[in-house]
Amino acid sequence: MRRILDVSKGNKKLTLTVYLTLIGFVFLTAFGFISWYNSNIKTSSTLFTAVFFGVINLYLLKTKYRDFTRYILSIIVALIGLSLLAFGGQDATGYLWTFPLMAMALAVLSVREGMCFAAAYLLGSFSVLFLPLGSETFVHYEPVTATRYFLSAFALCCITLVLVNIQENTNRQLRLKTVKDDLTGLFNRAILDHNTIEQINLARNERSDYLLLIDIDHFKKINDNFGHSTGDEILVILGEILNTSMRDSDLAIRWGGEEFLVILQRCPSVHAQKIANQIRIEFEQNQRILQLLQRPATLSIGIAATSQNLMFDKALSLADSRLYKAKSQGRNRVVFSE
């Protein structure tokens, strides 16, 4: 569940990566020419190298490797920061730019990734500040200045990571409220937004995700004969059965009315059919339903799988046709093949 919710978070991080890469491209190009004009060759070389990798990053953002662009941006930022700290930059004020650079890098990373970045950057800055580098081209800082910088950088990393953590938790909670079905506690259709479906489609070359489209047989008659409160109770029971049948990587969704969708990730074909039949049998034999209706309720289930040649939308359409085939064959069954 958390992985699905993190898809939207990842998309926001990528959006931020795009803007920061574009802004960085403009500023680094400008400062690169200024440094070159002032004969500060080391600084200009560093900045133009960063611009080159920034262009590569912008290209990767249009490909399936766009998830890596956040890491590339962070590495570029770290190298620029350490270079400015080591060489001093324009008028030995380069270290002042490292603070916004650190915050920028941490903003596009998750908390765990940010902790790794902060540890690596602080280790590198400690080496530049306190270890004898043995070259006149490097800036030598007074011990007091070096200590103040290091402690300030450490504090900035800690504060930024706390803020990122708060933002991630808040976004996750808000997202959870919008994608939950109030009655069953399962996800609703909103969980399958464009970004989530895109992630499923991108992964279909590496794995098959099985879709189980489930419908409660004669549900309208249940509502008509026993009332909507009983119908709601039946839906809740099915939601509980689906929850207990799912692995952490799976996804159970109330698709609408009495229809439910289950997405089984990285699931063998035999296991998908086994889970579908297990859900069907458990629902049919549920004692609470037997007490409510004085007879069993049944399910019809259609199964389809994503693959290299079958994207999510087409797989869902195929599962839907197999669901109605199950109903036309007498209901209370699972249909996996035509």
mmCIF file with all atom_site columns, C-alpha atoms in Angstrom, residues 99-292:
data_model
loop_
_atom_site.group_PDB
_atom_site.id
_atom_site.type_symbol
_atom_site.label_atom_id
_atom_site.label_alt_id
_atom_site.label_comp_id
_atom_site.label_asym_id
_atom_site.label_entity_id
_atom_site.label_seq_id
_atom_site.pdbx_PDB_ins_code
_atom_site.Cartn_x
_atom_site.Cartn_y
_atom_site.Cartn_z
_atom_site.occupancy
_atom_site.B_iso_or_equiv
_atom_site.pdbx_formal_charge
_atom_site.auth_seq_id
_atom_site.auth_comp_id
_atom_site.auth_asym_id
_atom_site.auth_atom_id
_atom_site.pdbx_PDB_model_num
ATOM 1   C CA . PHE A 1 99  ? 23.815  25.930  1.842   1.00 0.00 ? 99  PHE A CA 1
ATOM 2   C CA . PRO A 1 100 ? 21.013  26.419  -0.734  1.00 0.00 ? 100 PRO A CA 1
ATOM 3   C CA . LEU A 1 101 ? 22.599  23.682  -2.836  1.00 0.00 ? 101 LEU A CA 1
ATOM 4   C CA . MET A 1 102 ? 22.330  21.200  0.046   1.00 0.00 ? 102 MET A CA 1
ATOM 5   C CA . ALA A 1 103 ? 18.703  22.123  0.686   1.00 0.00 ? 103 ALA A CA 1
ATOM 6   C CA . MET A 1 104 ? 17.951  21.736  -3.031  1.00 0.00 ? 104 MET A CA 1
ATOM 7   C CA . ALA A 1 105 ? 19.446  18.246  -3.161  1.00 0.00 ? 105 ALA A CA 1
ATOM 8   C CA . LEU A 1 106 ? 17.639  17.082  -0.025  1.00 0.00 ? 106 LEU A CA 1
ATOM 9   C CA . ALA A 1 107 ? 14.316  18.400  -1.340  1.00 0.00 ? 107 ALA A CA 1
ATOM 10  C CA . VAL A 1 108 ? 14.269  15.960  -4.288  1.00 0.00 ? 108 VAL A CA 1
ATOM 11  C CA . LEU A 1 109 ? 15.226  12.925  -2.173  1.00 0.00 ? 109 LEU A CA 1
ATOM 12  C CA . SER A 1 110 ? 13.282  10.827  0.285   1.00 0.00 ? 110 SER A CA 1
ATOM 13  C CA . VAL A 1 111 ? 14.255  10.972  3.946   1.00 0.00 ? 111 VAL A CA 1
ATOM 14  C CA . ARG A 1 112 ? 16.329  7.786   3.754   1.00 0.00 ? 112 ARG A CA 1
ATOM 15  C CA . GLU A 1 113 ? 18.023  8.881   0.535   1.00 0.00 ? 113 GLU A CA 1
ATOM 16  C CA . GLY A 1 114 ? 18.593  12.324  2.034   1.00 0.00 ? 114 GLY A CA 1
ATOM 17  C CA . MET A 1 115 ? 20.295  10.838  5.085   1.00 0.00 ? 115 MET A CA 1
ATOM 18  C CA . CYS A 1 116 ? 22.736  8.995   2.801   1.00 0.00 ? 116 CYS A CA 1
ATOM 19  C CA . PHE A 1 117 ? 23.357  12.174  0.810   1.00 0.00 ? 117 PHE A CA 1
ATOM 20  C CA . ALA A 1 118 ? 23.886  14.252  3.969   1.00 0.00 ? 118 ALA A CA 1
ATOM 21  C CA . ALA A 1 119 ? 26.318  11.713  5.420   1.00 0.00 ? 119 ALA A CA 1
ATOM 22  C CA . ALA A 1 120 ? 28.353  11.608  2.175   1.00 0.00 ? 120 ALA A CA 1
ATOM 23  C CA . TYR A 1 121 ? 28.387  15.393  1.781   1.00 0.00 ? 121 TYR A CA 1
ATOM 24  C CA . LEU A 1 122 ? 29.316  16.055  5.401   1.00 0.00 ? 122 LEU A CA 1
ATOM 25  C CA . LEU A 1 123 ? 32.120  13.493  5.180   1.00 0.00 ? 123 LEU A CA 1
ATOM 26  C CA . GLY A 1 124 ? 33.428  15.172  2.038   1.00 0.00 ? 124 GLY A CA 1
ATOM 27  C CA . SER A 1 125 ? 33.189  18.666  3.553   1.00 0.00 ? 125 SER A CA 1
ATOM 28  C CA . PHE A 1 126 ? 34.955  17.455  6.707   1.00 0.00 ? 126 PHE A CA 1
ATOM 29  C CA . SER A 1 127 ? 37.839  16.218  4.538   1.00 0.00 ? 127 SER A CA 1
ATOM 30  C CA . VAL A 1 128 ? 38.042  19.554  2.706   1.00 0.00 ? 128 VAL A CA 1
ATOM 31  C CA . LEU A 1 129 ? 37.833  21.616  5.899   1.00 0.00 ? 129 LEU A CA 1
ATOM 32  C CA . PHE A 1 130 ? 40.002  19.732  8.352   1.00 0.00 ? 130 PHE A CA 1
ATOM 33  C CA . LEU A 1 131 ? 42.359  17.386  6.488   1.00 0.00 ? 131 LEU A CA 1
ATOM 34  C CA . PRO A 1 132 ? 45.610  18.685  4.968   1.00 0.00 ? 132 PRO A CA 1
ATOM 35  C CA . LEU A 1 133 ? 45.036  18.522  1.211   1.00 0.00 ? 133 LEU A CA 1
ATOM 36  C CA . GLY A 1 134 ? 48.586  19.588  0.370   1.00 0.00 ? 134 GLY A CA 1
ATOM 37  C CA . SER A 1 135 ? 47.853  21.943  -2.505  1.00 0.00 ? 135 SER A CA 1
ATOM 38  C CA . GLU A 1 136 ? 48.005  25.710  -2.791  1.00 0.00 ? 136 GLU A CA 1
ATOM 39  C CA . THR A 1 137 ? 45.008  25.670  -5.128  1.00 0.00 ? 137 THR A CA 1
ATOM 40  C CA . PHE A 1 138 ? 42.695  24.722  -2.263  1.00 0.00 ? 138 PHE A CA 1
ATOM 41  C CA . VAL A 1 139 ? 41.290  27.271  0.156   1.00 0.00 ? 139 VAL A CA 1
ATOM 42  C CA . HIS A 1 140 ? 42.590  26.918  3.707   1.00 0.00 ? 140 HIS A CA 1
ATOM 43  C CA . TYR A 1 141 ? 39.990  27.803  6.337   1.00 0.00 ? 141 TYR A CA 1
ATOM 44  C CA . GLU A 1 142 ? 40.646  29.008  9.847   1.00 0.00 ? 142 GLU A CA 1
ATOM 45  C CA . PRO A 1 143 ? 39.689  26.337  12.424  1.00 0.00 ? 143 PRO A CA 1
ATOM 46  C CA . VAL A 1 144 ? 36.896  28.510  13.833  1.00 0.00 ? 144 VAL A CA 1
ATOM 47  C CA . THR A 1 145 ? 35.443  29.188  10.368  1.00 0.00 ? 145 THR A CA 1
ATOM 48  C CA . ALA A 1 146 ? 35.726  25.533  9.381   1.00 0.00 ? 146 ALA A CA 1
ATOM 49  C CA . THR A 1 147 ? 34.024  24.386  12.580  1.00 0.00 ? 147 THR A CA 1
ATOM 50  C CA . ARG A 1 148 ? 31.203  26.915  12.201  1.00 0.00 ? 148 ARG A CA 1
ATOM 51  C CA . TYR A 1 149 ? 30.631  25.923  8.596   1.00 0.00 ? 149 TYR A CA 1
ATOM 52  C CA . PHE A 1 150 ? 30.556  22.215  9.387   1.00 0.00 ? 150 PHE A CA 1
ATOM 53  C CA . LEU A 1 151 ? 28.137  22.637  12.293  1.00 0.00 ? 151 LEU A CA 1
ATOM 54  C CA . SER A 1 152 ? 25.922  24.930  10.195  1.00 0.00 ? 152 SER A CA 1
ATOM 55  C CA . ALA A 1 153 ? 25.885  22.406  7.350   1.00 0.00 ? 153 ALA A CA 1
ATOM 56  C CA . PHE A 1 154 ? 25.036  19.608  9.791   1.00 0.00 ? 154 PHE A CA 1
ATOM 57  C CA . ALA A 1 155 ? 22.197  21.652  11.301  1.00 0.00 ? 155 ALA A CA 1
ATOM 58  C CA . LEU A 1 156 ? 20.842  22.547  7.845   1.00 0.00 ? 156 LEU A CA 1
ATOM 59  C CA . CYS A 1 157 ? 20.797  18.866  6.833   1.00 0.00 ? 157 CYS A CA 1
ATOM 60  C CA . CYS A 1 158 ? 18.982  17.863  10.024  1.00 0.00 ? 158 CYS A CA 1
ATOM 61  C CA . ILE A 1 159 ? 16.365  20.635  9.757   1.00 0.00 ? 159 ILE A CA 1
ATOM 62  C CA . THR A 1 160 ? 15.743  19.993  6.053   1.00 0.00 ? 160 THR A CA 1
ATOM 63  C CA . LEU A 1 161 ? 15.361  16.240  6.601   1.00 0.00 ? 161 LEU A CA 1
ATOM 64  C CA . VAL A 1 162 ? 12.860  16.841  9.410   1.00 0.00 ? 162 VAL A CA 1
ATOM 65  C CA . LEU A 1 163 ? 10.832  19.133  7.135   1.00 0.00 ? 163 LEU A CA 1
ATOM 66  C CA . VAL A 1 164 ? 10.969  16.615  4.270   1.00 0.00 ? 164 VAL A CA 1
ATOM 67  C CA . ASN A 1 165 ? 9.785   13.876  6.631   1.00 0.00 ? 165 ASN A CA 1
ATOM 68  C CA . ILE A 1 166 ? 6.870   16.022  7.860   1.00 0.00 ? 166 ILE A CA 1
ATOM 69  C CA . GLN A 1 167 ? 5.912   16.871  4.280   1.00 0.00 ? 167 GLN A CA 1
ATOM 70  C CA . GLU A 1 168 ? 6.037   13.230  3.165   1.00 0.00 ? 168 GLU A CA 1
ATOM 71  C CA . ASN A 1 169 ? 3.874   12.071  6.082   1.00 0.00 ? 169 ASN A CA 1
ATOM 72  C CA . THR A 1 170 ? 1.372   14.882  5.515   1.00 0.00 ? 170 THR A CA 1
ATOM 73  C CA . ASN A 1 171 ? 1.141   14.182  1.790   1.00 0.00 ? 171 ASN A CA 1
ATOM 74  C CA . ARG A 1 172 ? 0.704   10.468  2.436   1.00 0.00 ? 172 ARG A CA 1
ATOM 75  C CA . GLN A 1 173 ? -2.101  11.057  4.938   1.00 0.00 ? 173 GLN A CA 1
ATOM 76  C CA . LEU A 1 174 ? -3.898  13.481  2.619   1.00 0.00 ? 174 LEU A CA 1
ATOM 77  C CA . ARG A 1 175 ? -3.504  11.102  -0.292  1.00 0.00 ? 175 ARG A CA 1
ATOM 78  C CA . LEU A 1 176 ? -4.825  8.216   1.825   1.00 0.00 ? 176 LEU A CA 1
ATOM 79  C CA . LYS A 1 177 ? -8.002  10.143  2.675   1.00 0.00 ? 177 LYS A CA 1
ATOM 80  C CA . THR A 1 178 ? -8.797  10.750  -0.981  1.00 0.00 ? 178 THR A CA 1
ATOM 81  C CA . VAL A 1 179 ? -8.240  7.159   -2.144  1.00 0.00 ? 179 VAL A CA 1
ATOM 82  C CA . LYS A 1 180 ? -10.062 5.247   0.623   1.00 0.00 ? 180 LYS A CA 1
ATOM 83  C CA . ASP A 1 181 ? -13.580 3.843   0.336   1.00 0.00 ? 181 ASP A CA 1
ATOM 84  C CA . ASP A 1 182 ? -15.455 4.862   3.498   1.00 0.00 ? 182 ASP A CA 1
ATOM 85  C CA . LEU A 1 183 ? -17.639 1.753   3.642   1.00 0.00 ? 183 LEU A CA 1
ATOM 86  C CA . THR A 1 184 ? -15.188 -1.102  3.069   1.00 0.00 ? 184 THR A CA 1
ATOM 87  C CA . GLY A 1 185 ? -11.895 0.534   4.063   1.00 0.00 ? 185 GLY A CA 1
ATOM 88  C CA . LEU A 1 186 ? -10.400 -0.585  0.752   1.00 0.00 ? 186 LEU A CA 1
ATOM 89  C CA . PHE A 1 187 ? -8.951  1.763   -1.839  1.00 0.00 ? 187 PHE A CA 1
ATOM 90  C CA . ASN A 1 188 ? -11.284 3.393   -4.346  1.00 0.00 ? 188 ASN A CA 1
ATOM 91  C CA . ARG A 1 189 ? -10.730 4.023   -8.056  1.00 0.00 ? 189 ARG A CA 1
ATOM 92  C CA . ALA A 1 190 ? -8.793  7.229   -7.341  1.00 0.00 ? 190 ALA A CA 1
ATOM 93  C CA . ILE A 1 191 ? -5.777  5.143   -6.279  1.00 0.00 ? 191 ILE A CA 1
ATOM 94  C CA . LEU A 1 192 ? -5.305  4.174   -9.927  1.00 0.00 ? 192 LEU A CA 1
ATOM 95  C CA . ASP A 1 193 ? -4.440  7.618   -11.204 1.00 0.00 ? 193 ASP A CA 1
ATOM 96  C CA . HIS A 1 194 ? -2.335  8.235   -14.293 1.00 0.00 ? 194 HIS A CA 1
ATOM 97  C CA . ASN A 1 195 ? 0.966   7.910   -12.433 1.00 0.00 ? 195 ASN A CA 1
ATOM 98  C CA . THR A 1 196 ? 0.111   4.592   -10.769 1.00 0.00 ? 196 THR A CA 1
ATOM 99  C CA . ILE A 1 197 ? -1.091  3.044   -14.034 1.00 0.00 ? 197 ILE A CA 1
ATOM 100 C CA . GLU A 1 198 ? 2.024   4.328   -15.766 1.00 0.00 ? 198 GLU A CA 1
ATOM 101 C CA . GLN A 1 199 ? 4.191   2.601   -13.154 1.00 0.00 ? 199 GLN A CA 1
ATOM 102 C CA . ILE A 1 200 ? 2.308   -0.665  -13.707 1.00 0.00 ? 200 ILE A CA 1
ATOM 103 C CA . ASN A 1 201 ? 2.709   -0.348  -17.482 1.00 0.00 ? 201 ASN A CA 1
ATOM 104 C CA . LEU A 1 202 ? 6.429   0.375   -17.191 1.00 0.00 ? 202 LEU A CA 1
ATOM 105 C CA . ALA A 1 203 ? 6.894   -2.712  -15.012 1.00 0.00 ? 203 ALA A CA 1
ATOM 106 C CA . ARG A 1 204 ? 5.033   -5.047  -17.346 1.00 0.00 ? 204 ARG A CA 1
ATOM 107 C CA . ASN A 1 205 ? 8.231   -5.778  -19.323 1.00 0.00 ? 205 ASN A CA 1
ATOM 108 C CA . GLU A 1 206 ? 9.821   -7.193  -16.169 1.00 0.00 ? 206 GLU A CA 1
ATOM 109 C CA . ARG A 1 207 ? 6.846   -8.913  -14.540 1.00 0.00 ? 207 ARG A CA 1
ATOM 110 C CA . SER A 1 208 ? 3.196   -9.834  -14.943 1.00 0.00 ? 208 SER A CA 1
ATOM 111 C CA . ASP A 1 209 ? 0.584   -8.285  -12.668 1.00 0.00 ? 209 ASP A CA 1
ATOM 112 C CA . TYR A 1 210 ? -2.685  -10.237 -12.474 1.00 0.00 ? 210 TYR A CA 1
ATOM 113 C CA . LEU A 1 211 ? -5.990  -8.375  -12.361 1.00 0.00 ? 211 LEU A CA 1
ATOM 114 C CA . LEU A 1 212 ? -8.953  -9.993  -10.600 1.00 0.00 ? 212 LEU A CA 1
ATOM 115 C CA . LEU A 1 213 ? -12.249 -8.300  -11.407 1.00 0.00 ? 213 LEU A CA 1
ATOM 116 C CA . ILE A 1 214 ? -14.829 -9.472  -8.856  1.00 0.00 ? 214 ILE A CA 1
ATOM 117 C CA . ASP A 1 215 ? -18.591 -9.017  -8.841  1.00 0.00 ? 215 ASP A CA 1
ATOM 118 C CA . ILE A 1 216 ? -21.142 -10.101 -6.217  1.00 0.00 ? 216 ILE A CA 1
ATOM 119 C CA . ASP A 1 217 ? -23.779 -12.243 -7.916  1.00 0.00 ? 217 ASP A CA 1
ATOM 120 C CA . HIS A 1 218 ? -27.401 -10.994 -7.759  1.00 0.00 ? 218 HIS A CA 1
ATOM 121 C CA . PHE A 1 219 ? -26.407 -8.087  -5.516  1.00 0.00 ? 219 PHE A CA 1
ATOM 122 C CA . LYS A 1 220 ? -29.390 -5.989  -6.636  1.00 0.00 ? 220 LYS A CA 1
ATOM 123 C CA . LYS A 1 221 ? -31.737 -8.727  -5.438  1.00 0.00 ? 221 LYS A CA 1
ATOM 124 C CA . ILE A 1 222 ? -29.946 -8.748  -2.077  1.00 0.00 ? 222 ILE A CA 1
ATOM 125 C CA . ASN A 1 223 ? -30.579 -4.997  -1.726  1.00 0.00 ? 223 ASN A CA 1
ATOM 126 C CA . ASP A 1 224 ? -34.185 -5.317  -2.878  1.00 0.00 ? 224 ASP A CA 1
ATOM 127 C CA . ASN A 1 225 ? -35.036 -8.292  -0.638  1.00 0.00 ? 225 ASN A CA 1
ATOM 128 C CA . PHE A 1 226 ? -32.984 -7.526  2.505   1.00 0.00 ? 226 PHE A CA 1
ATOM 129 C CA . GLY A 1 227 ? -32.396 -3.776  2.381   1.00 0.00 ? 227 GLY A CA 1
ATOM 130 C CA . HIS A 1 228 ? -29.381 -1.607  1.624   1.00 0.00 ? 228 HIS A CA 1
ATOM 131 C CA . SER A 1 229 ? -27.979 -1.938  5.151   1.00 0.00 ? 229 SER A CA 1
ATOM 132 C CA . THR A 1 230 ? -27.646 -5.688  4.605   1.00 0.00 ? 230 THR A CA 1
ATOM 133 C CA . GLY A 1 231 ? -26.129 -5.038  1.190   1.00 0.00 ? 231 GLY A CA 1
ATOM 134 C CA . ASP A 1 232 ? -23.619 -2.708  2.780   1.00 0.00 ? 232 ASP A CA 1
ATOM 135 C CA . GLU A 1 233 ? -22.753 -5.386  5.345   1.00 0.00 ? 233 GLU A CA 1
ATOM 136 C CA . ILE A 1 234 ? -22.109 -7.865  2.506   1.00 0.00 ? 234 ILE A CA 1
ATOM 137 C CA . LEU A 1 235 ? -19.746 -5.352  0.880   1.00 0.00 ? 235 LEU A CA 1
ATOM 138 C CA . VAL A 1 236 ? -17.904 -4.865  4.175   1.00 0.00 ? 236 VAL A CA 1
ATOM 139 C CA . ILE A 1 237 ? -17.492 -8.630  4.589   1.00 0.00 ? 237 ILE A CA 1
ATOM 140 C CA . LEU A 1 238 ? -16.061 -8.981  1.091   1.00 0.00 ? 238 LEU A CA 1
ATOM 141 C CA . GLY A 1 239 ? -13.683 -6.090  1.829   1.00 0.00 ? 239 GLY A CA 1
ATOM 142 C CA . GLU A 1 240 ? -12.462 -7.923  4.936   1.00 0.00 ? 240 GLU A CA 1
ATOM 143 C CA . ILE A 1 241 ? -11.945 -11.144 2.975   1.00 0.00 ? 241 ILE A CA 1
ATOM 144 C CA . LEU A 1 242 ? -9.940  -9.311  0.322   1.00 0.00 ? 242 LEU A CA 1
ATOM 145 C CA . ASN A 1 243 ? -7.817  -7.569  2.953   1.00 0.00 ? 243 ASN A CA 1
ATOM 146 C CA . THR A 1 244 ? -6.882  -10.845 4.627   1.00 0.00 ? 244 THR A CA 1
ATOM 147 C CA . SER A 1 245 ? -6.130  -12.509 1.278   1.00 0.00 ? 245 SER A CA 1
ATOM 148 C CA . MET A 1 246 ? -3.715  -9.842  0.037   1.00 0.00 ? 246 MET A CA 1
ATOM 149 C CA . ARG A 1 247 ? 0.053   -9.708  0.319   1.00 0.00 ? 247 ARG A CA 1
ATOM 150 C CA . ASP A 1 248 ? 1.733   -6.399  1.176   1.00 0.00 ? 248 ASP A CA 1
ATOM 151 C CA . SER A 1 249 ? 2.538   -5.841  -2.501  1.00 0.00 ? 249 SER A CA 1
ATOM 152 C CA . ASP A 1 250 ? -1.043  -6.473  -3.682  1.00 0.00 ? 250 ASP A CA 1
ATOM 153 C CA . LEU A 1 251 ? -3.832  -3.950  -4.063  1.00 0.00 ? 251 LEU A CA 1
ATOM 154 C CA . ALA A 1 252 ? -7.563  -4.387  -3.349  1.00 0.00 ? 252 ALA A CA 1
ATOM 155 C CA . ILE A 1 253 ? -9.914  -1.724  -4.743  1.00 0.00 ? 253 ILE A CA 1
ATOM 156 C CA . ARG A 1 254 ? -13.650 -1.167  -4.549  1.00 0.00 ? 254 ARG A CA 1
ATOM 157 C CA . TRP A 1 255 ? -14.135 -0.534  -8.232  1.00 0.00 ? 255 TRP A CA 1
ATOM 158 C CA . GLY A 1 256 ? -17.729 0.639   -7.987  1.00 0.00 ? 256 GLY A CA 1
ATOM 159 C CA . GLY A 1 257 ? -20.994 -0.636  -6.556  1.00 0.00 ? 257 GLY A CA 1
ATOM 160 C CA . GLU A 1 258 ? -20.568 -4.368  -6.016  1.00 0.00 ? 258 GLU A CA 1
ATOM 161 C CA . GLU A 1 259 ? -17.478 -4.653  -8.238  1.00 0.00 ? 259 GLU A CA 1
ATOM 162 C CA . PHE A 1 260 ? -13.989 -5.022  -6.806  1.00 0.00 ? 260 PHE A CA 1
ATOM 163 C CA . LEU A 1 261 ? -10.569 -5.052  -8.461  1.00 0.00 ? 261 LEU A CA 1
ATOM 164 C CA . VAL A 1 262 ? -7.559  -6.888  -7.079  1.00 0.00 ? 262 VAL A CA 1
ATOM 165 C CA . ILE A 1 263 ? -4.047  -6.328  -8.493  1.00 0.00 ? 263 ILE A CA 1
ATOM 166 C CA . LEU A 1 264 ? -1.603  -9.139  -7.703  1.00 0.00 ? 264 LEU A CA 1
ATOM 167 C CA . GLN A 1 265 ? 1.953   -7.959  -8.346  1.00 0.00 ? 265 GLN A CA 1
ATOM 168 C CA . ARG A 1 266 ? 4.725   -10.395 -9.297  1.00 0.00 ? 266 ARG A CA 1
ATOM 169 C CA . CYS A 1 267 ? 2.316   -13.286 -9.029  1.00 0.00 ? 267 CYS A CA 1
ATOM 170 C CA . PRO A 1 268 ? 2.569   -16.648 -10.865 1.00 0.00 ? 268 PRO A CA 1
ATOM 171 C CA . SER A 1 269 ? -0.453  -17.669 -12.917 1.00 0.00 ? 269 SER A CA 1
ATOM 172 C CA . VAL A 1 270 ? -1.254  -20.685 -10.732 1.00 0.00 ? 270 VAL A CA 1
ATOM 173 C CA . HIS A 1 271 ? -1.090  -18.577 -7.582  1.00 0.00 ? 271 HIS A CA 1
ATOM 174 C CA . ALA A 1 272 ? -3.437  -15.951 -9.073  1.00 0.00 ? 272 ALA A CA 1
ATOM 175 C CA . GLN A 1 273 ? -6.051  -18.595 -9.835  1.00 0.00 ? 273 GLN A CA 1
ATOM 176 C CA . LYS A 1 274 ? -5.584  -20.098 -6.376  1.00 0.00 ? 274 LYS A CA 1
ATOM 177 C CA . ILE A 1 275 ? -6.158  -16.740 -4.665  1.00 0.00 ? 275 ILE A CA 1
ATOM 178 C CA . ALA A 1 276 ? -9.241  -16.055 -6.811  1.00 0.00 ? 276 ALA A CA 1
ATOM 179 C CA . ASN A 1 277 ? -10.815 -19.402 -5.919  1.00 0.00 ? 277 ASN A CA 1
ATOM 180 C CA . GLN A 1 278 ? -9.849  -18.959 -2.274  1.00 0.00 ? 278 GLN A CA 1
ATOM 181 C CA . ILE A 1 279 ? -11.680 -15.606 -2.198  1.00 0.00 ? 279 ILE A CA 1
ATOM 182 C CA . ARG A 1 280 ? -14.721 -17.089 -3.971  1.00 0.00 ? 280 ARG A CA 1
ATOM 183 C CA . ILE A 1 281 ? -14.983 -20.079 -1.629  1.00 0.00 ? 281 ILE A CA 1
ATOM 184 C CA . GLU A 1 282 ? -14.387 -18.072 1.544   1.00 0.00 ? 282 GLU A CA 1
ATOM 185 C CA . PHE A 1 283 ? -17.112 -15.606 0.546   1.00 0.00 ? 283 PHE A CA 1
ATOM 186 C CA . GLU A 1 284 ? -19.572 -18.390 -0.285  1.00 0.00 ? 284 GLU A CA 1
ATOM 187 C CA . GLN A 1 285 ? -18.944 -20.133 3.045   1.00 0.00 ? 285 GLN A CA 1
ATOM 188 C CA . ASN A 1 286 ? -18.910 -17.002 5.208   1.00 0.00 ? 286 ASN A CA 1
ATOM 189 C CA . GLN A 1 287 ? -21.029 -17.593 8.322   1.00 0.00 ? 287 GLN A CA 1
ATOM 190 C CA . ARG A 1 288 ? -22.029 -13.950 8.778   1.00 0.00 ? 288 ARG A CA 1
ATOM 191 C CA . ILE A 1 289 ? -23.469 -13.881 5.264   1.00 0.00 ? 289 ILE A CA 1
ATOM 192 C CA . LEU A 1 290 ? -25.316 -17.131 5.884   1.00 0.00 ? 290 LEU A CA 1
ATOM 193 C CA . GLN A 1 291 ? -26.876 -15.600 9.009   1.00 0.00 ? 291 GLN A CA 1
ATOM 194 C CA . LEU A 1 292 ? -27.850 -12.405 7.170   1.00 0.00 ? 292 LEU A CA 1
#
